[in-house]
PDB file of C-alpha atoms and ligand atoms in Angstrom:
ATOM      1  CA  MET A   1     236.974 145.195 100.431  1.00 94.00           C
ATOM      2  CA  ILE A   2     240.647 144.334 101.536  1.00 97.00           C
ATOM      3  CA  GLY A   3     242.155 146.336 103.698  1.00 98.00           C
ATOM      4  CA  VAL A   4     246.048 146.298 103.943  1.00 98.00           C
ATOM      5  CA  PHE A   5     247.682 147.937 107.124  1.00 98.00           C
ATOM      6  CA  ASP A   6     251.617 148.535 107.722  1.00 96.00           C
ATOM      7  CA  SER A   7     253.088 151.540 110.261  1.00 94.00           C
ATOM      8  CA  GLY A   8     254.064 153.705 106.515  1.00 91.00           C
ATOM      9  CA  ILE A   9     254.673 153.048 103.129  1.00 90.00           C
ATOM     10  CA  GLY A  10     256.271 149.255 103.462  1.00 91.00           C
ATOM     11  CA  GLY A  11     252.850 148.178 103.679  1.00 94.00           C
ATOM     12  CA  LEU A  12     252.721 149.579 100.093  1.00 92.00           C
ATOM     13  CA  THR A  13     254.798 146.592  98.795  1.00 91.00           C
ATOM     14  CA  VAL A  14     252.123 143.869  99.944  1.00 95.00           C
ATOM     15  CA  VAL A  15     249.402 146.646  97.820  1.00 93.00           C
ATOM     16  CA  ARG A  16     251.388 145.718  94.632  1.00 92.00           C
ATOM     17  CA  GLU A  17     251.323 142.668  94.589  1.00 93.00           C
ATOM     18  CA  LEU A  18     247.663 141.923  95.784  1.00 93.00           C
ATOM     19  CA  THR A  19     247.603 144.380  92.250  1.00 92.00           C
ATOM     20  CA  ARG A  20     249.621 141.831  90.291  1.00 92.00           C
ATOM     21  CA  GLN A  21     247.710 138.417  91.605  1.00 94.00           C
ATOM     22  CA  LEU A  22     244.014 140.007  92.371  1.00 95.00           C
ATOM     23  CA  PRO A  23     243.879 142.748  89.702  1.00 92.00           C
ATOM     24  CA  GLY A  24     240.440 144.463  89.300  1.00 92.00           C
ATOM     25  CA  TYR A  25     239.930 143.853  93.932  1.00 95.00           C
ATOM     26  CA  ASP A  26     239.117 147.420  96.432  1.00 95.00           C
ATOM     27  CA  PHE A  27     242.107 148.043  98.492  1.00 95.00           C
ATOM     28  CA  VAL A  28     241.416 150.233 101.630  1.00 96.00           C
ATOM     29  CA  TYR A  29     245.528 150.366 103.029  1.00 96.00           C
ATOM     30  CA  PHE A  30     246.464 152.675 106.296  1.00 97.00           C
ATOM     31  CA  GLY A  31     249.825 153.381 106.393  1.00 96.00           C
ATOM     32  CA  ASP A  32     250.611 154.831 109.648  1.00 95.00           C
ATOM     33  CA  THR A  33     253.187 157.060 108.869  1.00 93.00           C
ATOM     34  CA  ALA A  34     252.770 159.651 111.854  1.00 93.00           C
ATOM     35  CA  ARG A  35     253.749 156.599 114.172  1.00 94.00           C
ATOM     36  CA  THR A  36     256.924 154.871 112.095  1.00 91.00           C
ATOM     37  CA  PRO A  37     258.749 152.806 112.668  1.00 92.00           C
ATOM     38  CA  TYR A  38     256.786 149.804 114.204  1.00 95.00           C
ATOM     39  CA  GLY A  39     259.836 148.398 115.037  1.00 93.00           C
ATOM     40  CA  THR A  40     261.374 150.332 117.404  1.00 92.00           C
ATOM     41  CA  LYS A  41     258.862 150.385 120.095  1.00 95.00           C
ATOM     42  CA  SER A  42     257.577 146.973 122.738  1.00 95.00           C
ATOM     43  CA  PRO A  43     255.211 144.558 122.218  1.00 95.00           C
ATOM     44  CA  GLU A  44     252.567 146.200 123.827  1.00 97.00           C
ATOM     45  CA  THR A  45     252.369 149.039 121.660  1.00 97.00           C
ATOM     46  CA  VAL A  46     252.624 147.479 118.256  1.00 97.00           C
ATOM     47  CA  ILE A  47     249.807 145.390 119.664  1.00 98.00           C
ATOM     48  CA  GLU A  48     247.417 148.565 120.211  1.00 97.00           C
ATOM     49  CA  TYR A  49     248.581 149.907 117.472  1.00 97.00           C
ATOM     50  CA  ALA A  50     247.617 146.748 114.916  1.00 98.00           C
ATOM     51  CA  LEU A  51     244.410 147.080 116.786  1.00 98.00           C
ATOM     52  CA  GLN A  52     243.167 150.217 116.052  1.00 97.00           C
ATOM     53  CA  ASP A  53     244.547 150.119 112.689  1.00 98.00           C
ATOM     54  CA  THR A  54     242.407 146.974 111.786  1.00 98.00           C
ATOM     55  CA  ALA A  55     239.664 148.676 113.672  1.00 97.00           C
ATOM     56  CA  PHE A  56     240.151 151.895 111.105  1.00 97.00           C
ATOM     57  CA  LEU A  57     240.347 149.010 108.022  1.00 98.00           C
ATOM     58  CA  VAL A  58     237.131 147.464 109.405  1.00 97.00           C
ATOM     59  CA  GLU A  59     234.834 150.380 110.293  1.00 96.00           C
ATOM     60  CA  LYS A  60     235.928 151.288 105.815  1.00 96.00           C
ATOM     61  CA  GLY A  61     234.845 147.918 104.630  1.00 95.00           C
ATOM     62  CA  ALA A  62     236.861 145.723 105.311  1.00 97.00           C
ATOM     63  CA  ARG A  63     236.368 142.128 105.018  1.00 96.00           C
ATOM     64  CA  LEU A  64     239.577 141.122 105.339  1.00 97.00           C
ATOM     65  CA  VAL A  65     242.891 142.413 106.897  1.00 98.00           C
ATOM     66  CA  VAL A  66     246.243 142.009 105.857  1.00 98.00           C
ATOM     67  CA  MET A  67     248.875 142.335 108.767  1.00 98.00           C
ATOM     68  CA  ALA A  68     251.328 144.185 106.087  1.00 97.00           C
ATOM     69  CA  CYS A  69     254.075 144.314 109.117  1.00 97.00           C
ATOM     70  CA  ASN A  70     256.072 141.820 110.335  1.00 97.00           C
ATOM     71  CA  THR A  71     256.128 143.897 113.459  1.00 96.00           C
ATOM     72  CA  ALA A  72     253.129 143.638 113.307  1.00 97.00           C
ATOM     73  CA  SER A  73     252.719 139.925 112.660  1.00 97.00           C
ATOM     74  CA  SER A  74     254.450 139.046 115.184  1.00 96.00           C
ATOM     75  CA  VAL A  75     253.277 140.187 117.820  1.00 96.00           C
ATOM     76  CA  ALA A  76     249.603 140.319 117.613  1.00 98.00           C
ATOM     77  CA  THR A  77     248.809 138.522 115.225  1.00 97.00           C
ATOM     78  CA  ASP A  78     246.496 136.587 117.933  1.00 97.00           C
ATOM     79  CA  HIS A  79     245.165 139.183 120.156  1.00 98.00           C
ATOM     80  CA  LEU A  80     243.643 140.304 116.413  1.00 98.00           C
ATOM     81  CA  ARG A  81     242.294 137.255 115.407  1.00 98.00           C
ATOM     82  CA  LYS A  82     240.944 137.065 118.734  1.00 98.00           C
ATOM     83  CA  GLN A  83     239.828 140.538 118.238  1.00 97.00           C
ATOM     84  CA  PHE A  84     237.976 140.792 115.411  1.00 98.00           C
ATOM     85  CA  ASP A  85     235.839 138.356 113.422  1.00 96.00           C
ATOM     86  CA  VAL A  86     237.318 139.081 109.613  1.00 97.00           C
ATOM     87  CA  PRO A  87     240.512 136.266 108.427  1.00 98.00           C
ATOM     88  CA  ILE A  88     243.852 137.877 109.129  1.00 98.00           C
ATOM     89  CA  PHE A  89     246.528 137.387 108.024  1.00 98.00           C
ATOM     90  CA  ASP A  90     249.890 137.327 108.963  1.00 97.00           C
ATOM     91  CA  VAL A  91     253.537 138.016 106.779  1.00 97.00           C
ATOM     92  CA  ILE A  92     255.035 135.987 108.074  1.00 97.00           C
ATOM     93  CA  THR A  93     253.830 132.077 107.671  1.00 97.00           C
ATOM     94  CA  PRO A  94     253.867 131.836 104.194  1.00 96.00           C
ATOM     95  CA  ALA A  95     257.821 133.208 103.967  1.00 97.00           C
ATOM     96  CA  VAL A  96     258.415 130.391 106.632  1.00 97.00           C
ATOM     97  CA  GLN A  97     257.026 127.875 104.487  1.00 96.00           C
ATOM     98  CA  ARG A  98     258.770 128.566 101.033  1.00 96.00           C
ATOM     99  CA  ALA A  99     262.221 129.396 102.969  1.00 97.00           C
ATOM    100  CA  ALA A 100     261.941 126.583 104.375  1.00 97.00           C
ATOM    101  CA  THR A 101     260.999 124.461 101.348  1.00 96.00           C
ATOM    102  CA  GLU A 102     263.880 126.827  99.151  1.00 96.00           C
ATOM    103  CA  SER A 103     266.704 125.366 100.852  1.00 98.00           C
ATOM    104  CA  LYS A 104     268.481 123.529  99.823  1.00 97.00           C
ATOM    105  CA  THR A 105     271.364 123.422 102.568  1.00 97.00           C
ATOM    106  CA  GLY A 106     269.421 124.818 105.135  1.00 97.00           C
ATOM    107  CA  ARG A 107     271.241 127.728 106.593  1.00 98.00           C
ATOM    108  CA  ILE A 108     268.608 131.242 106.285  1.00 98.00           C
ATOM    109  CA  GLY A 109     268.577 134.128 107.138  1.00 98.00           C
ATOM    110  CA  VAL A 110     266.585 137.153 108.589  1.00 98.00           C
ATOM    111  CA  ILE A 111     266.075 140.567 108.185  1.00 98.00           C
ATOM    112  CA  GLY A 112     263.891 142.592 110.609  1.00 97.00           C
ATOM    113  CA  THR A 113     263.247 145.344 112.649  1.00 94.00           C
ATOM    114  CA  ARG A 114     264.374 144.952 115.908  1.00 95.00           C
ATOM    115  CA  ALA A 115     260.506 144.554 117.415  1.00 93.00           C
ATOM    116  CA  THR A 116     260.464 140.749 114.521  1.00 95.00           C
ATOM    117  CA  VAL A 117     263.924 139.630 115.468  1.00 97.00           C
ATOM    118  CA  ASN A 118     263.705 140.203 119.447  1.00 95.00           C
ATOM    119  CA  SER A 119     260.267 138.498 118.433  1.00 95.00           C
ATOM    120  CA  ASP A 120     262.749 135.340 117.727  1.00 96.00           C
ATOM    121  CA  ILE A 121     258.942 134.205 115.348  1.00 97.00           C
ATOM    122  CA  TYR A 122     261.272 132.842 112.786  1.00 97.00           C
ATOM    123  CA  PRO A 123     263.612 131.045 113.596  1.00 98.00           C
ATOM    124  CA  ARG A 124     260.548 129.224 115.842  1.00 97.00           C
ATOM    125  CA  LYS A 125     258.308 128.665 112.884  1.00 97.00           C
ATOM    126  CA  ILE A 126     261.035 127.228 110.787  1.00 98.00           C
ATOM    127  CA  GLY A 127     261.756 125.625 113.449  1.00 97.00           C
ATOM    128  CA  GLU A 128     258.810 124.218 113.266  1.00 97.00           C
ATOM    129  CA  ILE A 129     258.824 122.860 110.284  1.00 97.00           C
ATOM    130  CA  ASP A 130     262.447 121.363 110.277  1.00 97.00           C
ATOM    131  CA  PRO A 131     263.970 121.903 113.667  1.00 97.00           C
ATOM    132  CA  ARG A 132     267.586 120.933 111.736  1.00 97.00           C
ATOM    133  CA  ILE A 133     266.978 124.538 110.032  1.00 98.00           C
ATOM    134  CA  LYS A 134     269.812 127.544 111.347  1.00 98.00           C
ATOM    135  CA  VAL A 135     268.160 130.582 111.247  1.00 98.00           C
ATOM    136  CA  TYR A 136     270.301 133.788 111.137  1.00 98.00           C
ATOM    137  CA  SER A 137     269.181 137.132 112.561  1.00 98.00           C
ATOM    138  CA  ALA A 138     269.918 140.188 111.738  1.00 98.00           C
ATOM    139  CA  PRO A 139     268.233 143.718 112.750  1.00 97.00           C
ATOM    140  CA  CYS A 140     268.825 146.253 110.477  1.00 97.00           C
ATOM    141  CA  PRO A 141     267.201 149.561 112.957  1.00 94.00           C
ATOM    142  CA  LEU A 142     267.891 151.575 110.081  1.00 95.00           C
ATOM    143  CA  LEU A 143     266.621 150.886 107.216  1.00 95.00           C
ATOM    144  CA  VAL A 144     263.081 151.424 107.284  1.00 92.00           C
ATOM    145  CA  PRO A 145     264.347 155.687 108.253  1.00 91.00           C
ATOM    146  CA  LEU A 146     265.880 155.090 105.272  1.00 94.00           C
ATOM    147  CA  VAL A 147     263.138 153.398 102.920  1.00 91.00           C
ATOM    148  CA  GLU A 148     260.708 155.962 104.060  1.00 85.00           C
ATOM    149  CA  GLU A 149     263.440 158.798 103.531  1.00 87.00           C
ATOM    150  CA  GLY A 150     263.244 157.822  99.883  1.00 87.00           C
ATOM    151  CA  TRP A 151     267.386 157.346  99.956  1.00 92.00           C
ATOM    152  CA  MET A 152     266.690 153.723  98.547  1.00 91.00           C
ATOM    153  CA  LYS A 153     269.936 154.221  96.211  1.00 92.00           C
ATOM    154  CA  LYS A 154     271.634 156.485  98.136  1.00 96.00           C
ATOM    155  CA  PRO A 155     275.012 155.170  98.826  1.00 97.00           C
ATOM    156  CA  GLU A 156     274.465 155.616 102.112  1.00 97.00           C
ATOM    157  CA  THR A 157     272.050 153.363 102.362  1.00 98.00           C
ATOM    158  CA  THR A 158     274.656 150.555 100.294  1.00 98.00           C
ATOM    159  CA  MET A 159     277.182 150.582 102.953  1.00 98.00           C
ATOM    160  CA  ILE A 160     274.401 150.026 105.732  1.00 98.00           C
ATOM    161  CA  VAL A 161     272.910 147.265 103.633  1.00 98.00           C
ATOM    162  CA  LYS A 162     276.474 146.030 103.404  1.00 98.00           C
ATOM    163  CA  LYS A 163     277.246 146.118 107.515  1.00 98.00           C
ATOM    164  CA  TYR A 164     273.955 144.768 108.095  1.00 98.00           C
ATOM    165  CA  LEU A 165     274.460 141.435 106.241  1.00 98.00           C
ATOM    166  CA  HIS A 166     277.882 140.776 107.020  1.00 97.00           C
ATOM    167  CA  PRO A 167     277.017 138.939 109.549  1.00 97.00           C
ATOM    168  CA  LEU A 168     274.706 136.420 107.256  1.00 97.00           C
ATOM    169  CA  LYS A 169     276.927 136.454 104.604  1.00 96.00           C
ATOM    170  CA  VAL A 170     279.595 134.807 106.851  1.00 96.00           C
ATOM    171  CA  LYS A 171     277.352 132.131 108.161  1.00 97.00           C
ATOM    172  CA  GLN A 172     277.068 131.189 104.453  1.00 95.00           C
ATOM    173  CA  ILE A 173     273.459 131.276 104.307  1.00 98.00           C
ATOM    174  CA  ASP A 174     271.310 130.423 100.944  1.00 98.00           C
ATOM    175  CA  THR A 175     267.819 132.331 101.466  1.00 98.00           C
ATOM    176  CA  LEU A 176     267.182 135.312 102.396  1.00 98.00           C
ATOM    177  CA  ILE A 177     264.071 136.238 103.961  1.00 98.00           C
ATOM    178  CA  LEU A 178     263.256 139.870 103.944  1.00 97.00           C
ATOM    179  CA  GLY A 179     261.193 140.061 107.047  1.00 97.00           C
ATOM    180  CA  CYS A 180     259.948 143.499 107.106  1.00 96.00           C
ATOM    181  CA  THR A 181     257.465 144.398 104.101  1.00 94.00           C
ATOM    182  CA  HIS A 182     259.728 147.702 103.520  1.00 93.00           C
ATOM    183  CA  TYR A 183     263.020 145.422 102.560  1.00 96.00           C
ATOM    184  CA  PRO A 184     261.296 144.615  98.791  1.00 94.00           C
ATOM    185  CA  LEU A 185     261.995 149.074  97.818  1.00 93.00           C
ATOM    186  CA  LEU A 186     265.838 147.639  98.788  1.00 96.00           C
ATOM    187  CA  ALA A 187     265.736 144.088  97.376  1.00 96.00           C
ATOM    188  CA  GLU A 188     268.496 145.571  94.598  1.00 96.00           C
ATOM    189  CA  ILE A 189     270.795 146.597  96.537  1.00 97.00           C
ATOM    190  CA  ILE A 190     269.974 143.659  99.165  1.00 98.00           C
ATOM    191  CA  GLN A 191     270.612 140.985  96.721  1.00 98.00           C
ATOM    192  CA  ARG A 192     273.751 142.772  95.003  1.00 97.00           C
ATOM    193  CA  LYS A 193     275.047 142.620  98.921  1.00 97.00           C
ATOM    194  CA  ILE A 194     274.328 139.565  99.781  1.00 98.00           C
ATOM    195  CA  GLY A 195     275.387 137.729  95.839  1.00 96.00           C
ATOM    196  CA  LYS A 196     273.122 136.478  93.425  1.00 96.00           C
ATOM    197  CA  HIS A 197     273.724 132.936  95.627  1.00 97.00           C
ATOM    198  CA  VAL A 198     271.396 133.840  97.754  1.00 98.00           C
ATOM    199  CA  ARG A 199     267.347 133.463  97.101  1.00 98.00           C
ATOM    200  CA  ILE A 200     265.932 136.375  98.588  1.00 98.00           C
ATOM    201  CA  ILE A 201     261.818 136.178 100.169  1.00 97.00           C
ATOM    202  CA  ASP A 202     260.347 138.985  99.600  1.00 94.00           C
ATOM    203  CA  SER A 203     256.898 138.047 101.980  1.00 89.00           C
ATOM    204  CA  SER A 204     254.188 139.746  99.853  1.00 92.00           C
ATOM    205  CA  ILE A 205     254.466 136.881  97.501  1.00 91.00           C
ATOM    206  CA  GLY A 206     254.205 134.377  99.640  1.00 93.00           C
ATOM    207  CA  VAL A 207     251.135 136.349 101.802  1.00 96.00           C
ATOM    208  CA  VAL A 208     249.283 137.124  98.476  1.00 96.00           C
ATOM    209  CA  ARG A 209     249.583 133.947  97.700  1.00 95.00           C
ATOM    210  CA  SER A 210     247.884 132.225 100.693  1.00 96.00           C
ATOM    211  CA  VAL A 211     244.978 135.330 100.619  1.00 97.00           C
ATOM    212  CA  LYS A 212     243.744 134.289  97.016  1.00 97.00           C
ATOM    213  CA  ASP A 213     243.432 130.767  97.627  1.00 97.00           C
ATOM    214  CA  PHE A 214     241.147 131.716 100.566  1.00 98.00           C
ATOM    215  CA  LEU A 215     238.615 132.947  98.626  1.00 97.00           C
ATOM    216  CA  LYS A 216     239.519 130.587  95.568  1.00 97.00           C
ATOM    217  CA  ASP A 217     238.026 128.378  99.044  1.00 98.00           C
ATOM    218  CA  ASN A 218     235.785 131.079 100.137  1.00 97.00           C
ATOM    219  CA  PRO A 219     233.141 131.622  97.631  1.00 97.00           C
ATOM    220  CA  ALA A 220     230.847 134.182  99.884  1.00 95.00           C
ATOM    221  CA  ILE A 221     233.559 136.150 101.926  1.00 95.00           C
ATOM    222  CA  ASP A 222     235.327 137.142  97.622  1.00 96.00           C
ATOM    223  CA  SER A 223     231.290 137.626  96.898  1.00 95.00           C
ATOM    224  CA  GLN A 224     231.674 140.441  99.421  1.00 92.00           C
ATOM    225  CA  MET A 225     235.249 142.067  97.805  1.00 95.00           C
ATOM    226  CA  SER A 226     233.646 145.014  95.588  1.00 94.00           C
ATOM    227  CA  ARG A 227     235.823 144.509  92.750  1.00 95.00           C
ATOM    228  CA  ASP A 228     236.157 148.939  90.494  1.00 92.00           C
ATOM    229  CA  GLY A 229     240.377 148.333  90.161  1.00 90.00           C
ATOM    230  CA  GLU A 230     240.383 151.394  93.610  1.00 89.00           C
ATOM    231  CA  SER A 231     242.498 151.666  96.391  1.00 90.00           C
ATOM    232  CA  HIS A 232     241.764 154.164  98.518  1.00 93.00           C
ATOM    233  CA  LEU A 233     244.995 154.734 101.012  1.00 95.00           C
ATOM    234  CA  PHE A 234     245.048 156.377 104.373  1.00 96.00           C
ATOM    235  CA  VAL A 235     247.836 158.149 106.178  1.00 96.00           C
ATOM    236  CA  SER A 236     247.707 159.475 109.610  1.00 95.00           C
ATOM    237  CA  ASP A 237     250.617 161.633 108.823  1.00 93.00           C
ATOM    238  CA  VAL A 238     250.671 163.007 104.623  1.00 88.00           C
ATOM    239  CA  THR A 239     253.848 163.689 103.489  1.00 85.00           C
ATOM    240  CA  ALA A 240     255.246 164.239 100.229  1.00 85.00           C
ATOM    241  CA  GLN A 241     257.047 160.659 100.470  1.00 83.00           C
ATOM    242  CA  PHE A 242     254.359 158.374 100.601  1.00 87.00           C
ATOM    243  CA  ASP A 243     252.472 160.301  98.324  1.00 87.00           C
ATOM    244  CA  ARG A 244     255.710 159.684  95.888  1.00 86.00           C
ATOM    245  CA  ILE A 245     255.943 155.779  96.824  1.00 86.00           C
ATOM    246  CA  ALA A 246     252.379 155.564  96.143  1.00 88.00           C
ATOM    247  CA  ARG A 247     252.693 156.745  92.676  1.00 87.00           C
ATOM    248  CA  THR A 248     255.914 154.790  91.358  1.00 85.00           C
ATOM    249  CA  THR A 249     254.915 151.186  93.061  1.00 84.00           C
ATOM    250  CA  LEU A 250     250.035 151.227  92.926  1.00 83.00           C
ATOM    251  CA  LYS A 251     249.702 152.012  88.996  1.00 77.00           C
ATOM    252  CA  ARG A 252     245.807 152.640  89.449  1.00 74.00           C
ATOM    253  CA  ASN A 253     243.281 154.368  90.114  1.00 80.00           C
ATOM    254  CA  ARG A 254     244.321 155.650  93.872  1.00 85.00           C
ATOM    255  CA  THR A 255     242.802 157.850  96.633  1.00 89.00           C
ATOM    256  CA  LEU A 256     244.916 159.158  99.495  1.00 90.00           C
ATOM    257  CA  GLU A 257     243.473 160.994 103.159  1.00 90.00           C
ATOM    258  CA  ASN A 258     244.990 161.870 105.800  1.00 92.00           C
ATOM    259  CA  VAL A 259     243.335 160.198 108.767  1.00 92.00           C
ATOM    260  CA  LYS A 260     243.664 160.256 113.108  1.00 86.00           C
ATOM    261  CA  LEU A 261     243.357 156.809 114.587  1.00 82.00           C
ATOM    262  CA  MET A 262     241.668 157.555 118.236  1.00 65.00           C
ATOM    263  CA  ALA A 263     243.065 154.812 120.811  1.00 57.00           C
ATOM    264  CA  SER A 264     240.108 151.156 120.834  1.00 46.00           C
TER     265      SER A 264
HETATM  266  N1  LIG B   1     257.130 147.197 107.840  1.00 85.58           N
HETATM  267  C1  LIG B   1     257.042 146.727 109.162  1.00 85.58           C
HETATM  268  C2  LIG B   1     257.529 145.665 108.439  1.00 85.58           C
HETATM  269  O1  LIG B   1     256.996 144.523 108.344  1.00 85.58           O
HETATM  270  C3  LIG B   1     256.554 147.456 110.274  1.00 85.58           C
HETATM  271  C4  LIG B   1     258.983 148.198 110.175  1.00 85.58           C
HETATM  272  C5  LIG B   1     258.578 148.872 111.323  1.00 85.58           C
HETATM  273  O2  LIG B   1     257.518 150.673 111.322  1.00 85.58           O
HETATM  274  O3  LIG B   1     259.319 149.826 112.108  1.00 85.58           O
HETATM  275  O4  LIG B   1     257.968 145.243 109.755  1.00 85.58           O
END
């Protein structure tokens, strides 16, 4: 199975993309809804949670793990790769490569949680590809709770998005990376507020493409993946909200269970 984790419902945008590009494959998902958001926590805490999340997925049979969380990807990727034998995919690398290739003006915006923005990972990785590119980052700490609350269409959310995007708009970016897997659920509002001419990069598309390429190049691992078209969803706190989003985001067979993670 392909394992996927996030702090909550955001990673479902990655599972949705996985089911589009890899239909038939089975997924096991862990959403840490009891401890969300991760983006306001210290790197040490996020690393600890990411290790626990991955251990859980591996125990459930994941043979490959996608960190469908930019916050965890920004601080915990090396730790997970050291600790686990299974291939670990982060959401940041593919998004950075695509943004650097597609930006014409070399002015890229990034929005993410405070932890992701503070880690400085996007400017660093983009700078490694092309040091001439200017990266403007804006933390958007209210967006994850708004999405977890299901406030995707509220006028208050539109107002907050507009306020957060303003500093990037004045920098005349031509590309905007959604550096948090919750944000594709706000993609429409974000596109409207940043302007039609700005290309939006949704990190789920790139990470799924990398997983697909990897499986093609590694048939021995690919053959270990079960393919009954099922998604097994686990959360650390079942909420009506998670269930509703899972239903609308994933149009396929799925199970949903509550689980308490033990400290590693
Ligand atoms: N969706 C996650 C991310 O991509 C986590 C957000 C959070 O829990 O703060 O960063």
